């Protein structure tokens, strides 16, 4: 609703318009609009203080939001890839097990939904490859980090096509794609995954 400013009274005209505003050419009635930026800053500082008191890192979202179509495509790619792996490894299931192969690899349905993809991309991995640091502009996909565990939010990393290809080759060759990742990068990725565990526990 657009409201008209109240008319200036004769008394106000006599006193002088400069007495009715802290900013040039702006009247008192519209000054509250200027308070929105300080209030947002106050809320941000309060959030930081609460995170510090709670022992939880303050991680503002600085990544651009990804479109729904892209998120849906990543979700479908992950589900299709996991289904193909399940079909391939089902003959090697341990006796009496429905999900674990003789090599210890977990096979089964993914345990995320399309809404989780936005959280993983924007908040956890900041829209960049967890291994190389490549940002949007390259093809990114979600991959299981530890193949002995199911595809849950705290076991999925965002990778570029190049990093993912190497990860898959190392899995085939070494039995664990993480063995082809240097120690510093592996520690960084697993630290981020532990943050996701904290988020899940808070819920």
JSON list of C-alpha atoms in Angstrom, two decimals:
[
{"chain": "A", "resi": 1, "resn": "UNK", "atom": "CA", "xyz": [0.00, 0.00, 0.00]},
{"chain": "A", "resi": 2, "resn": "UNK", "atom": "CA", "xyz": [1.37, 3.39, -0.99]},
{"chain": "A", "resi": 3, "resn": "UNK", "atom": "CA", "xyz": [0.52, 6.07, 1.55]},
{"chain": "A", "resi": 4, "resn": "UNK", "atom": "CA", "xyz": [0.76, 9.78, 0.93]},
{"chain": "A", "resi": 5, "resn": "UNK", "atom": "CA", "xyz": [2.96, 11.76, 3.27]},
{"chain": "A", "resi": 6, "resn": "UNK", "atom": "CA", "xyz": [1.09, 13.91, 5.75]},
{"chain": "A", "resi": 7, "resn": "UNK", "atom": "CA", "xyz": [0.81, 17.52, 4.71]},
{"chain": "A", "resi": 8, "resn": "UNK", "atom": "CA", "xyz": [3.23, 19.98, 6.23]},
{"chain": "A", "resi": 9, "resn": "UNK", "atom": "CA", "xyz": [1.50, 22.19, 8.78]},
{"chain": "A", "resi": 10, "resn": "UNK", "atom": "CA", "xyz": [1.83, 25.97, 8.90]},
{"chain": "A", "resi": 11, "resn": "UNK", "atom": "CA", "xyz": [3.68, 25.67, 12.23]},
{"chain": "A", "resi": 12, "resn": "UNK", "atom": "CA", "xyz": [6.26, 23.36, 10.66]},
{"chain": "A", "resi": 13, "resn": "UNK", "atom": "CA", "xyz": [6.76, 25.76, 7.77]},
{"chain": "A", "resi": 14, "resn": "UNK", "atom": "CA", "xyz": [7.37, 28.61, 10.21]},
{"chain": "A", "resi": 15, "resn": "UNK", "atom": "CA", "xyz": [9.92, 26.57, 12.22]},
{"chain": "A", "resi": 16, "resn": "UNK", "atom": "CA", "xyz": [11.80, 25.55, 9.05]},
{"chain": "A", "resi": 17, "resn": "UNK", "atom": "CA", "xyz": [11.82, 22.25, 7.21]},
{"chain": "A", "resi": 18, "resn": "UNK", "atom": "CA", "xyz": [15.42, 21.54, 8.18]},
{"chain": "A", "resi": 19, "resn": "UNK", "atom": "CA", "xyz": [14.25, 20.89, 11.74]},
{"chain": "A", "resi": 20, "resn": "UNK", "atom": "CA", "xyz": [12.20, 17.87, 10.73]},
{"chain": "A", "resi": 21, "resn": "UNK", "atom": "CA", "xyz": [14.79, 15.53, 9.25]},
{"chain": "A", "resi": 22, "resn": "UNK", "atom": "CA", "xyz": [18.33, 14.25, 9.91]},
{"chain": "A", "resi": 23, "resn": "UNK", "atom": "CA", "xyz": [19.09, 13.89, 6.19]},
{"chain": "A", "resi": 24, "resn": "UNK", "atom": "CA", "xyz": [18.84, 16.67, 3.62]},
{"chain": "A", "resi": 25, "resn": "UNK", "atom": "CA", "xyz": [15.57, 16.69, 1.65]},
{"chain": "A", "resi": 26, "resn": "UNK", "atom": "CA", "xyz": [14.13, 13.79, 3.67]},
{"chain": "A", "resi": 27, "resn": "UNK", "atom": "CA", "xyz": [11.37, 14.22, 6.19]},
{"chain": "A", "resi": 28, "resn": "UNK", "atom": "CA", "xyz": [11.10, 12.47, 9.53]},
{"chain": "A", "resi": 29, "resn": "UNK", "atom": "CA", "xyz": [8.32, 10.18, 8.38]},
{"chain": "A", "resi": 30, "resn": "UNK", "atom": "CA", "xyz": [10.51, 8.35, 5.85]},
{"chain": "A", "resi": 31, "resn": "UNK", "atom": "CA", "xyz": [13.60, 8.07, 8.07]},
{"chain": "A", "resi": 32, "resn": "UNK", "atom": "CA", "xyz": [12.77, 4.56, 9.40]},
{"chain": "A", "resi": 33, "resn": "UNK", "atom": "CA", "xyz": [13.66, 3.24, 5.93]},
{"chain": "A", "resi": 34, "resn": "UNK", "atom": "CA", "xyz": [17.28, 4.11, 6.70]},
{"chain": "A", "resi": 35, "resn": "UNK", "atom": "CA", "xyz": [17.24, 1.77, 9.68]},
{"chain": "A", "resi": 36, "resn": "UNK", "atom": "CA", "xyz": [17.05, -1.47, 7.69]},
{"chain": "A", "resi": 37, "resn": "UNK", "atom": "CA", "xyz": [20.78, -1.77, 6.96]},
{"chain": "A", "resi": 38, "resn": "UNK", "atom": "CA", "xyz": [21.88, -1.27, 10.59]},
{"chain": "A", "resi": 39, "resn": "UNK", "atom": "CA", "xyz": [19.24, -3.76, 11.72]},
{"chain": "A", "resi": 40, "resn": "UNK", "atom": "CA", "xyz": [20.48, -6.41, 9.25]},
{"chain": "A", "resi": 41, "resn": "UNK", "atom": "CA", "xyz": [24.02, -5.82, 10.49]},
{"chain": "A", "resi": 42, "resn": "UNK", "atom": "CA", "xyz": [22.82, -6.21, 14.07]},
{"chain": "A", "resi": 43, "resn": "UNK", "atom": "CA", "xyz": [21.12, -9.50, 13.25]},
{"chain": "A", "resi": 44, "resn": "UNK", "atom": "CA", "xyz": [24.30, -10.75, 11.57]},
{"chain": "A", "resi": 45, "resn": "UNK", "atom": "CA", "xyz": [26.47, -9.87, 14.56]},
{"chain": "A", "resi": 46, "resn": "UNK", "atom": "CA", "xyz": [23.95, -11.51, 16.89]},
{"chain": "A", "resi": 47, "resn": "UNK", "atom": "CA", "xyz": [24.05, -14.68, 14.77]},
{"chain": "A", "resi": 48, "resn": "UNK", "atom": "CA", "xyz": [27.85, -14.71, 14.91]},
{"chain": "A", "resi": 49, "resn": "UNK", "atom": "CA", "xyz": [27.78, -14.27, 18.71]},
{"chain": "A", "resi": 50, "resn": "UNK", "atom": "CA", "xyz": [25.28, -17.12, 19.15]},
{"chain": "A", "resi": 51, "resn": "UNK", "atom": "CA", "xyz": [27.38, -19.41, 16.93]},
{"chain": "A", "resi": 52, "resn": "UNK", "atom": "CA", "xyz": [30.48, -18.64, 18.99]},
{"chain": "A", "resi": 53, "resn": "UNK", "atom": "CA", "xyz": [28.64, -19.30, 22.26]},
{"chain": "A", "resi": 54, "resn": "UNK", "atom": "CA", "xyz": [27.27, -22.57, 20.85]},
{"chain": "A", "resi": 55, "resn": "UNK", "atom": "CA", "xyz": [30.67, -23.71, 19.61]},
{"chain": "A", "resi": 56, "resn": "UNK", "atom": "CA", "xyz": [29.43, -23.92, 16.02]},
{"chain": "A", "resi": 57, "resn": "UNK", "atom": "CA", "xyz": [31.40, -22.24, 13.18]},
{"chain": "A", "resi": 58, "resn": "UNK", "atom": "CA", "xyz": [29.64, -19.28, 11.58]},
{"chain": "A", "resi": 59, "resn": "UNK", "atom": "CA", "xyz": [29.43, -20.07, 7.87]},
{"chain": "A", "resi": 60, "resn": "UNK", "atom": "CA", "xyz": [27.55, -17.40, 5.90]},
{"chain": "A", "resi": 61, "resn": "UNK", "atom": "CA", "xyz": [26.30, -18.49, 2.49]},
{"chain": "A", "resi": 62, "resn": "UNK", "atom": "CA", "xyz": [28.42, -16.68, -0.08]},
{"chain": "A", "resi": 63, "resn": "UNK", "atom": "CA", "xyz": [27.68, -18.90, -3.06]},
{"chain": "A", "resi": 64, "resn": "UNK", "atom": "CA", "xyz": [25.24, -18.13, -5.80]},
{"chain": "A", "resi": 65, "resn": "UNK", "atom": "CA", "xyz": [22.04, -20.13, -5.77]},
{"chain": "A", "resi": 66, "resn": "UNK", "atom": "CA", "xyz": [21.80, -22.82, -8.40]},
{"chain": "A", "resi": 67, "resn": "UNK", "atom": "CA", "xyz": [18.70, -23.19, -10.56]},
{"chain": "A", "resi": 68, "resn": "UNK", "atom": "CA", "xyz": [16.14, -25.90, -9.86]},
{"chain": "A", "resi": 69, "resn": "UNK", "atom": "CA", "xyz": [16.82, -27.64, -13.18]},
{"chain": "A", "resi": 70, "resn": "UNK", "atom": "CA", "xyz": [20.54, -27.98, -12.43]},
{"chain": "A", "resi": 71, "resn": "UNK", "atom": "CA", "xyz": [19.85, -29.32, -8.93]},
{"chain": "A", "resi": 72, "resn": "UNK", "atom": "CA", "xyz": [17.37, -31.83, -10.33]},
{"chain": "A", "resi": 73, "resn": "UNK", "atom": "CA", "xyz": [19.88, -32.92, -12.99]},
{"chain": "A", "resi": 74, "resn": "UNK", "atom": "CA", "xyz": [22.58, -33.55, -10.35]},
{"chain": "A", "resi": 75, "resn": "UNK", "atom": "CA", "xyz": [20.11, -35.54, -8.27]},
{"chain": "A", "resi": 76, "resn": "UNK", "atom": "CA", "xyz": [19.06, -37.70, -11.23]},
{"chain": "A", "resi": 77, "resn": "UNK", "atom": "CA", "xyz": [22.69, -38.26, -12.31]},
{"chain": "A", "resi": 78, "resn": "UNK", "atom": "CA", "xyz": [23.61, -39.41, -8.81]},
{"chain": "A", "resi": 79, "resn": "UNK", "atom": "CA", "xyz": [20.64, -41.75, -8.58]},
{"chain": "A", "resi": 80, "resn": "UNK", "atom": "CA", "xyz": [21.30, -43.24, -12.03]},
{"chain": "A", "resi": 81, "resn": "UNK", "atom": "CA", "xyz": [25.01, -43.72, -11.31]},
{"chain": "A", "resi": 82, "resn": "UNK", "atom": "CA", "xyz": [24.31, -45.43, -7.98]},
{"chain": "A", "resi": 83, "resn": "UNK", "atom": "CA", "xyz": [21.69, -47.69, -9.59]},
{"chain": "A", "resi": 84, "resn": "UNK", "atom": "CA", "xyz": [24.18, -48.79, -12.27]},
{"chain": "A", "resi": 85, "resn": "UNK", "atom": "CA", "xyz": [26.77, -49.53, -9.59]},
{"chain": "A", "resi": 86, "resn": "UNK", "atom": "CA", "xyz": [24.19, -51.54, -7.64]},
{"chain": "A", "resi": 87, "resn": "UNK", "atom": "CA", "xyz": [23.27, -53.60, -10.69]},
{"chain": "A", "resi": 88, "resn": "UNK", "atom": "CA", "xyz": [26.94, -54.22, -11.44]},
{"chain": "A", "resi": 89, "resn": "UNK", "atom": "CA", "xyz": [27.95, -55.28, -7.91]},
{"chain": "A", "resi": 90, "resn": "UNK", "atom": "CA", "xyz": [24.82, -57.14, -6.79]},
{"chain": "A", "resi": 91, "resn": "UNK", "atom": "CA", "xyz": [26.33, -60.53, -7.81]},
{"chain": "A", "resi": 92, "resn": "UNK", "atom": "CA", "xyz": [29.21, -59.85, -5.38]},
{"chain": "A", "resi": 93, "resn": "UNK", "atom": "CA", "xyz": [27.02, -59.28, -2.29]},
{"chain": "A", "resi": 94, "resn": "UNK", "atom": "CA", "xyz": [28.17, -60.92, 0.93]},
{"chain": "A", "resi": 95, "resn": "UNK", "atom": "CA", "xyz": [26.20, -63.97, 1.90]},
{"chain": "A", "resi": 96, "resn": "UNK", "atom": "CA", "xyz": [23.24, -62.86, 4.02]},
{"chain": "A", "resi": 97, "resn": "UNK", "atom": "CA", "xyz": [23.77, -59.14, 3.27]},
{"chain": "A", "resi": 98, "resn": "UNK", "atom": "CA", "xyz": [21.53, -56.95, 1.16]},
{"chain": "A", "resi": 99, "resn": "UNK", "atom": "CA", "xyz": [23.85, -53.95, 0.93]},
{"chain": "A", "resi": 100, "resn": "UNK", "atom": "CA", "xyz": [27.50, -54.92, 1.36]},
{"chain": "A", "resi": 101, "resn": "UNK", "atom": "CA", "xyz": [29.68, -56.61, -1.22]},
{"chain": "A", "resi": 102, "resn": "UNK", "atom": "CA", "xyz": [32.56, -58.96, -0.47]},
{"chain": "A", "resi": 103, "resn": "UNK", "atom": "CA", "xyz": [34.95, -56.00, -0.91]},
{"chain": "A", "resi": 104, "resn": "UNK", "atom": "CA", "xyz": [33.02, -53.92, 1.64]},
{"chain": "A", "resi": 105, "resn": "UNK", "atom": "CA", "xyz": [31.38, -51.53, -0.86]},
{"chain": "A", "resi": 106, "resn": "UNK", "atom": "CA", "xyz": [27.89, -50.38, 0.08]},
{"chain": "A", "resi": 107, "resn": "UNK", "atom": "CA", "xyz": [25.21, -50.59, -2.61]},
{"chain": "A", "resi": 108, "resn": "UNK", "atom": "CA", "xyz": [21.66, -49.37, -2.27]},
{"chain": "A", "resi": 109, "resn": "UNK", "atom": "CA", "xyz": [19.30, -46.46, -2.84]},
{"chain": "A", "resi": 110, "resn": "UNK", "atom": "CA", "xyz": [20.58, -42.93, -2.26]},
{"chain": "A", "resi": 111, "resn": "UNK", "atom": "CA", "xyz": [19.46, -41.37, 1.02]},
{"chain": "A", "resi": 112, "resn": "UNK", "atom": "CA", "xyz": [18.92, -37.76, 0.00]},
{"chain": "A", "resi": 113, "resn": "UNK", "atom": "CA", "xyz": [16.12, -35.88, -1.74]},
{"chain": "A", "resi": 114, "resn": "UNK", "atom": "CA", "xyz": [16.29, -33.03, -4.32]},
{"chain": "A", "resi": 115, "resn": "UNK", "atom": "CA", "xyz": [16.11, -30.38, -1.58]},
{"chain": "A", "resi": 116, "resn": "UNK", "atom": "CA", "xyz": [19.31, -31.74, -0.02]},
{"chain": "A", "resi": 117, "resn": "UNK", "atom": "CA", "xyz": [21.16, -31.04, -3.28]},
{"chain": "A", "resi": 118, "resn": "UNK", "atom": "CA", "xyz": [20.79, -27.28, -2.82]},
{"chain": "A", "resi": 119, "resn": "UNK", "atom": "CA", "xyz": [22.21, -27.48, 0.70]},
{"chain": "A", "resi": 120, "resn": "UNK", "atom": "CA", "xyz": [25.14, -29.62, -0.46]},
{"chain": "A", "resi": 121, "resn": "UNK", "atom": "CA", "xyz": [25.96, -27.39, -3.42]},
{"chain": "A", "resi": 122, "resn": "UNK", "atom": "CA", "xyz": [25.47, -23.91, -1.99]},
{"chain": "A", "resi": 123, "resn": "UNK", "atom": "CA", "xyz": [26.16, -24.24, 1.74]},
{"chain": "A", "resi": 124, "resn": "UNK", "atom": "CA", "xyz": [28.49, -27.19, 2.17]},
{"chain": "A", "resi": 125, "resn": "UNK", "atom": "CA", "xyz": [30.62, -27.02, -0.99]},
{"chain": "A", "resi": 126, "resn": "UNK", "atom": "CA", "xyz": [30.02, -23.38, -2.06]},
{"chain": "A", "resi": 127, "resn": "UNK", "atom": "CA", "xyz": [29.35, -24.41, -5.68]},
{"chain": "A", "resi": 128, "resn": "UNK", "atom": "CA", "xyz": [32.92, -25.56, -6.30]},
{"chain": "A", "resi": 129, "resn": "UNK", "atom": "CA", "xyz": [34.74, -28.84, -6.70]},
{"chain": "A", "resi": 130, "resn": "UNK", "atom": "CA", "xyz": [35.75, -30.26, -3.32]},
{"chain": "A", "resi": 131, "resn": "UNK", "atom": "CA", "xyz": [39.00, -31.64, -4.76]},
{"chain": "A", "resi": 132, "resn": "UNK", "atom": "CA", "xyz": [40.28, -29.06, -7.25]},
{"chain": "A", "resi": 133, "resn": "UNK", "atom": "CA", "xyz": [38.38, -25.96, -6.10]},
{"chain": "A", "resi": 134, "resn": "UNK", "atom": "CA", "xyz": [36.95, -25.34, -9.60]},
{"chain": "A", "resi": 135, "resn": "UNK", "atom": "CA", "xyz": [33.83, -23.18, -9.49]},
{"chain": "A", "resi": 136, "resn": "UNK", "atom": "CA", "xyz": [30.66, -23.00, -11.55]},
{"chain": "A", "resi": 137, "resn": "UNK", "atom": "CA", "xyz": [31.38, -22.89, -15.23]},
{"chain": "A", "resi": 138, "resn": "UNK", "atom": "CA", "xyz": [32.67, -26.44, -15.08]},
{"chain": "A", "resi": 139, "resn": "UNK", "atom": "CA", "xyz": [30.49, -29.55, -14.95]},
{"chain": "A", "resi": 140, "resn": "UNK", "atom": "CA", "xyz": [29.89, -30.52, -11.31]},
{"chain": "A", "resi": 141, "resn": "UNK", "atom": "CA", "xyz": [28.49, -33.80, -9.97]},
{"chain": "A", "resi": 142, "resn": "UNK", "atom": "CA", "xyz": [27.83, -35.36, -6.57]},
{"chain": "A", "resi": 143, "resn": "UNK", "atom": "CA", "xyz": [29.87, -38.47, -5.67]},
{"chain": "A", "resi": 144, "resn": "UNK", "atom": "CA", "xyz": [30.07, -40.71, -2.64]},
{"chain": "A", "resi": 145, "resn": "UNK", "atom": "CA", "xyz": [33.27, -40.03, -0.74]},
{"chain": "A", "resi": 146, "resn": "UNK", "atom": "CA", "xyz": [33.42, -43.27, 1.28]},
{"chain": "A", "resi": 147, "resn": "UNK", "atom": "CA", "xyz": [32.12, -46.14, -0.81]},
{"chain": "A", "resi": 148, "resn": "UNK", "atom": "CA", "xyz": [31.65, -48.33, 2.29]},
{"chain": "A", "resi": 149, "resn": "UNK", "atom": "CA", "xyz": [28.87, -45.99, 3.42]},
{"chain": "A", "resi": 150, "resn": "UNK", "atom": "CA", "xyz": [25.51, -45.03, 1.81]},
{"chain": "A", "resi": 151, "resn": "UNK", "atom": "CA", "xyz": [24.88, -41.85, -0.19]},
{"chain": "A", "resi": 152, "resn": "UNK", "atom": "CA", "xyz": [23.90, -39.54, 2.66]},
{"chain": "A", "resi": 153, "resn": "UNK", "atom": "CA", "xyz": [24.49, -35.75, 2.88]},
{"chain": "A", "resi": 154, "resn": "UNK", "atom": "CA", "xyz": [27.56, -36.28, 5.07]},
{"chain": "A", "resi": 155, "resn": "UNK", "atom": "CA", "xyz": [29.10, -38.68, 2.53]},
{"chain": "A", "resi": 156, "resn": "UNK", "atom": "CA", "xyz": [28.61, -36.77, -0.72]},
{"chain": "A", "resi": 157, "resn": "UNK", "atom": "CA", "xyz": [31.13, -34.39, -2.27]},
{"chain": "A", "resi": 158, "resn": "UNK", "atom": "CA", "xyz": [30.83, -32.05, -5.23]},
{"chain": "A", "resi": 159, "resn": "UNK", "atom": "CA", "xyz": [33.37, -32.79, -7.95]},
{"chain": "A", "resi": 160, "resn": "UNK", "atom": "CA", "xyz": [34.24, -31.47, -11.36]},
{"chain": "A", "resi": 161, "resn": "UNK", "atom": "CA", "xyz": [34.05, -33.92, -14.27]},
{"chain": "A", "resi": 162, "resn": "UNK", "atom": "CA", "xyz": [37.85, -34.21, -14.37]},
{"chain": "A", "resi": 163, "resn": "UNK", "atom": "CA", "xyz": [38.22, -34.88, -10.64]},
{"chain": "A", "resi": 164, "resn": "UNK", "atom": "CA", "xyz": [35.29, -37.31, -10.69]},
{"chain": "A", "resi": 165, "resn": "UNK", "atom": "CA", "xyz": [36.79, -39.27, -13.58]},
{"chain": "A", "resi": 166, "resn": "UNK", "atom": "CA", "xyz": [40.06, -39.69, -11.68]},
{"chain": "A", "resi": 167, "resn": "UNK", "atom": "CA", "xyz": [38.16, -40.58, -8.49]},
{"chain": "A", "resi": 168, "resn": "UNK", "atom": "CA", "xyz": [36.26, -43.35, -10.28]},
{"chain": "A", "resi": 169, "resn": "UNK", "atom": "CA", "xyz": [39.44, -44.72, -11.91]},
{"chain": "A", "resi": 170, "resn": "UNK", "atom": "CA", "xyz": [41.19, -44.82, -8.52]},
{"chain": "A", "resi": 171, "resn": "UNK", "atom": "CA", "xyz": [38.19, -46.65, -7.08]},
{"chain": "A", "resi": 172, "resn": "UNK", "atom": "CA", "xyz": [38.42, -49.28, -9.80]},
{"chain": "A", "resi": 173, "resn": "UNK", "atom": "CA", "xyz": [42.19, -49.58, -9.53]},
{"chain": "A", "resi": 174, "resn": "UNK", "atom": "CA", "xyz": [42.84, -49.10, -5.80]},
{"chain": "A", "resi": 175, "resn": "UNK", "atom": "CA", "xyz": [39.48, -50.05, -4.32]},
{"chain": "A", "resi": 176, "resn": "UNK", "atom": "CA", "xyz": [39.06, -46.58, -2.80]},
{"chain": "A", "resi": 177, "resn": "UNK", "atom": "CA", "xyz": [38.93, -43.33, -4.77]},
{"chain": "A", "resi": 178, "resn": "UNK", "atom": "CA", "xyz": [40.17, -41.40, -1.73]},
{"chain": "A", "resi": 179, "resn": "UNK", "atom": "CA", "xyz": [43.60, -43.08, -2.05]},
{"chain": "A", "resi": 180, "resn": "UNK", "atom": "CA", "xyz": [44.24, -40.98, -5.16]},
{"chain": "A", "resi": 181, "resn": "UNK", "atom": "CA", "xyz": [43.61, -37.71, -3.30]},
{"chain": "A", "resi": 182, "resn": "UNK", "atom": "CA", "xyz": [46.52, -36.03, -1.51]},
{"chain": "A", "resi": 183, "resn": "UNK", "atom": "CA", "xyz": [46.45, -35.99, 2.30]},
{"chain": "A", "resi": 184, "resn": "UNK", "atom": "CA", "xyz": [45.90, -32.23, 2.63]},
{"chain": "A", "resi": 185, "resn": "UNK", "atom": "CA", "xyz": [42.92, -32.25, 0.29]},
{"chain": "A", "resi": 186, "resn": "UNK", "atom": "CA", "xyz": [41.48, -35.36, 1.94]},
{"chain": "A", "resi": 187, "resn": "UNK", "atom": "CA", "xyz": [41.71, -33.77, 5.40]},
{"chain": "A", "resi": 188, "resn": "UNK", "atom": "CA", "xyz": [40.00, -30.61, 4.10]},
{"chain": "A", "resi": 189, "resn": "UNK", "atom": "CA", "xyz": [37.15, -32.56, 2.50]},
{"chain": "A", "resi": 190, "resn": "UNK", "atom": "CA", "xyz": [36.57, -34.71, 5.58]},
{"chain": "A", "resi": 191, "resn": "UNK", "atom": "CA", "xyz": [36.54, -31.62, 7.79]},
{"chain": "A", "resi": 192, "resn": "UNK", "atom": "CA", "xyz": [33.73, -30.18, 5.65]},
{"chain": "A", "resi": 193, "resn": "UNK", "atom": "CA", "xyz": [31.84, -33.48, 5.83]},
{"chain": "A", "resi": 194, "resn": "UNK", "atom": "CA", "xyz": [32.06, -33.40, 9.63]},
{"chain": "A", "resi": 195, "resn": "UNK", "atom": "CA", "xyz": [30.37, -29.99, 9.55]},
{"chain": "A", "resi": 196, "resn": "UNK", "atom": "CA", "xyz": [27.49, -31.63, 7.68]},
{"chain": "A", "resi": 197, "resn": "UNK", "atom": "CA", "xyz": [27.29, -34.22, 10.48]},
{"chain": "A", "resi": 198, "resn": "UNK", "atom": "CA", "xyz": [26.93, -31.39, 13.00]},
{"chain": "A", "resi": 199, "resn": "UNK", "atom": "CA", "xyz": [24.12, -29.85, 10.96]},
{"chain": "A", "resi": 200, "resn": "UNK", "atom": "CA", "xyz": [22.28, -33.19, 10.82]},
{"chain": "A", "resi": 201, "resn": "UNK", "atom": "CA", "xyz": [22.63, -33.69, 14.59]},
{"chain": "A", "resi": 202, "resn": "UNK", "atom": "CA", "xyz": [21.26, -30.21, 15.27]},
{"chain": "A", "resi": 203, "resn": "UNK", "atom": "CA", "xyz": [18.09, -31.10, 13.37]}
]
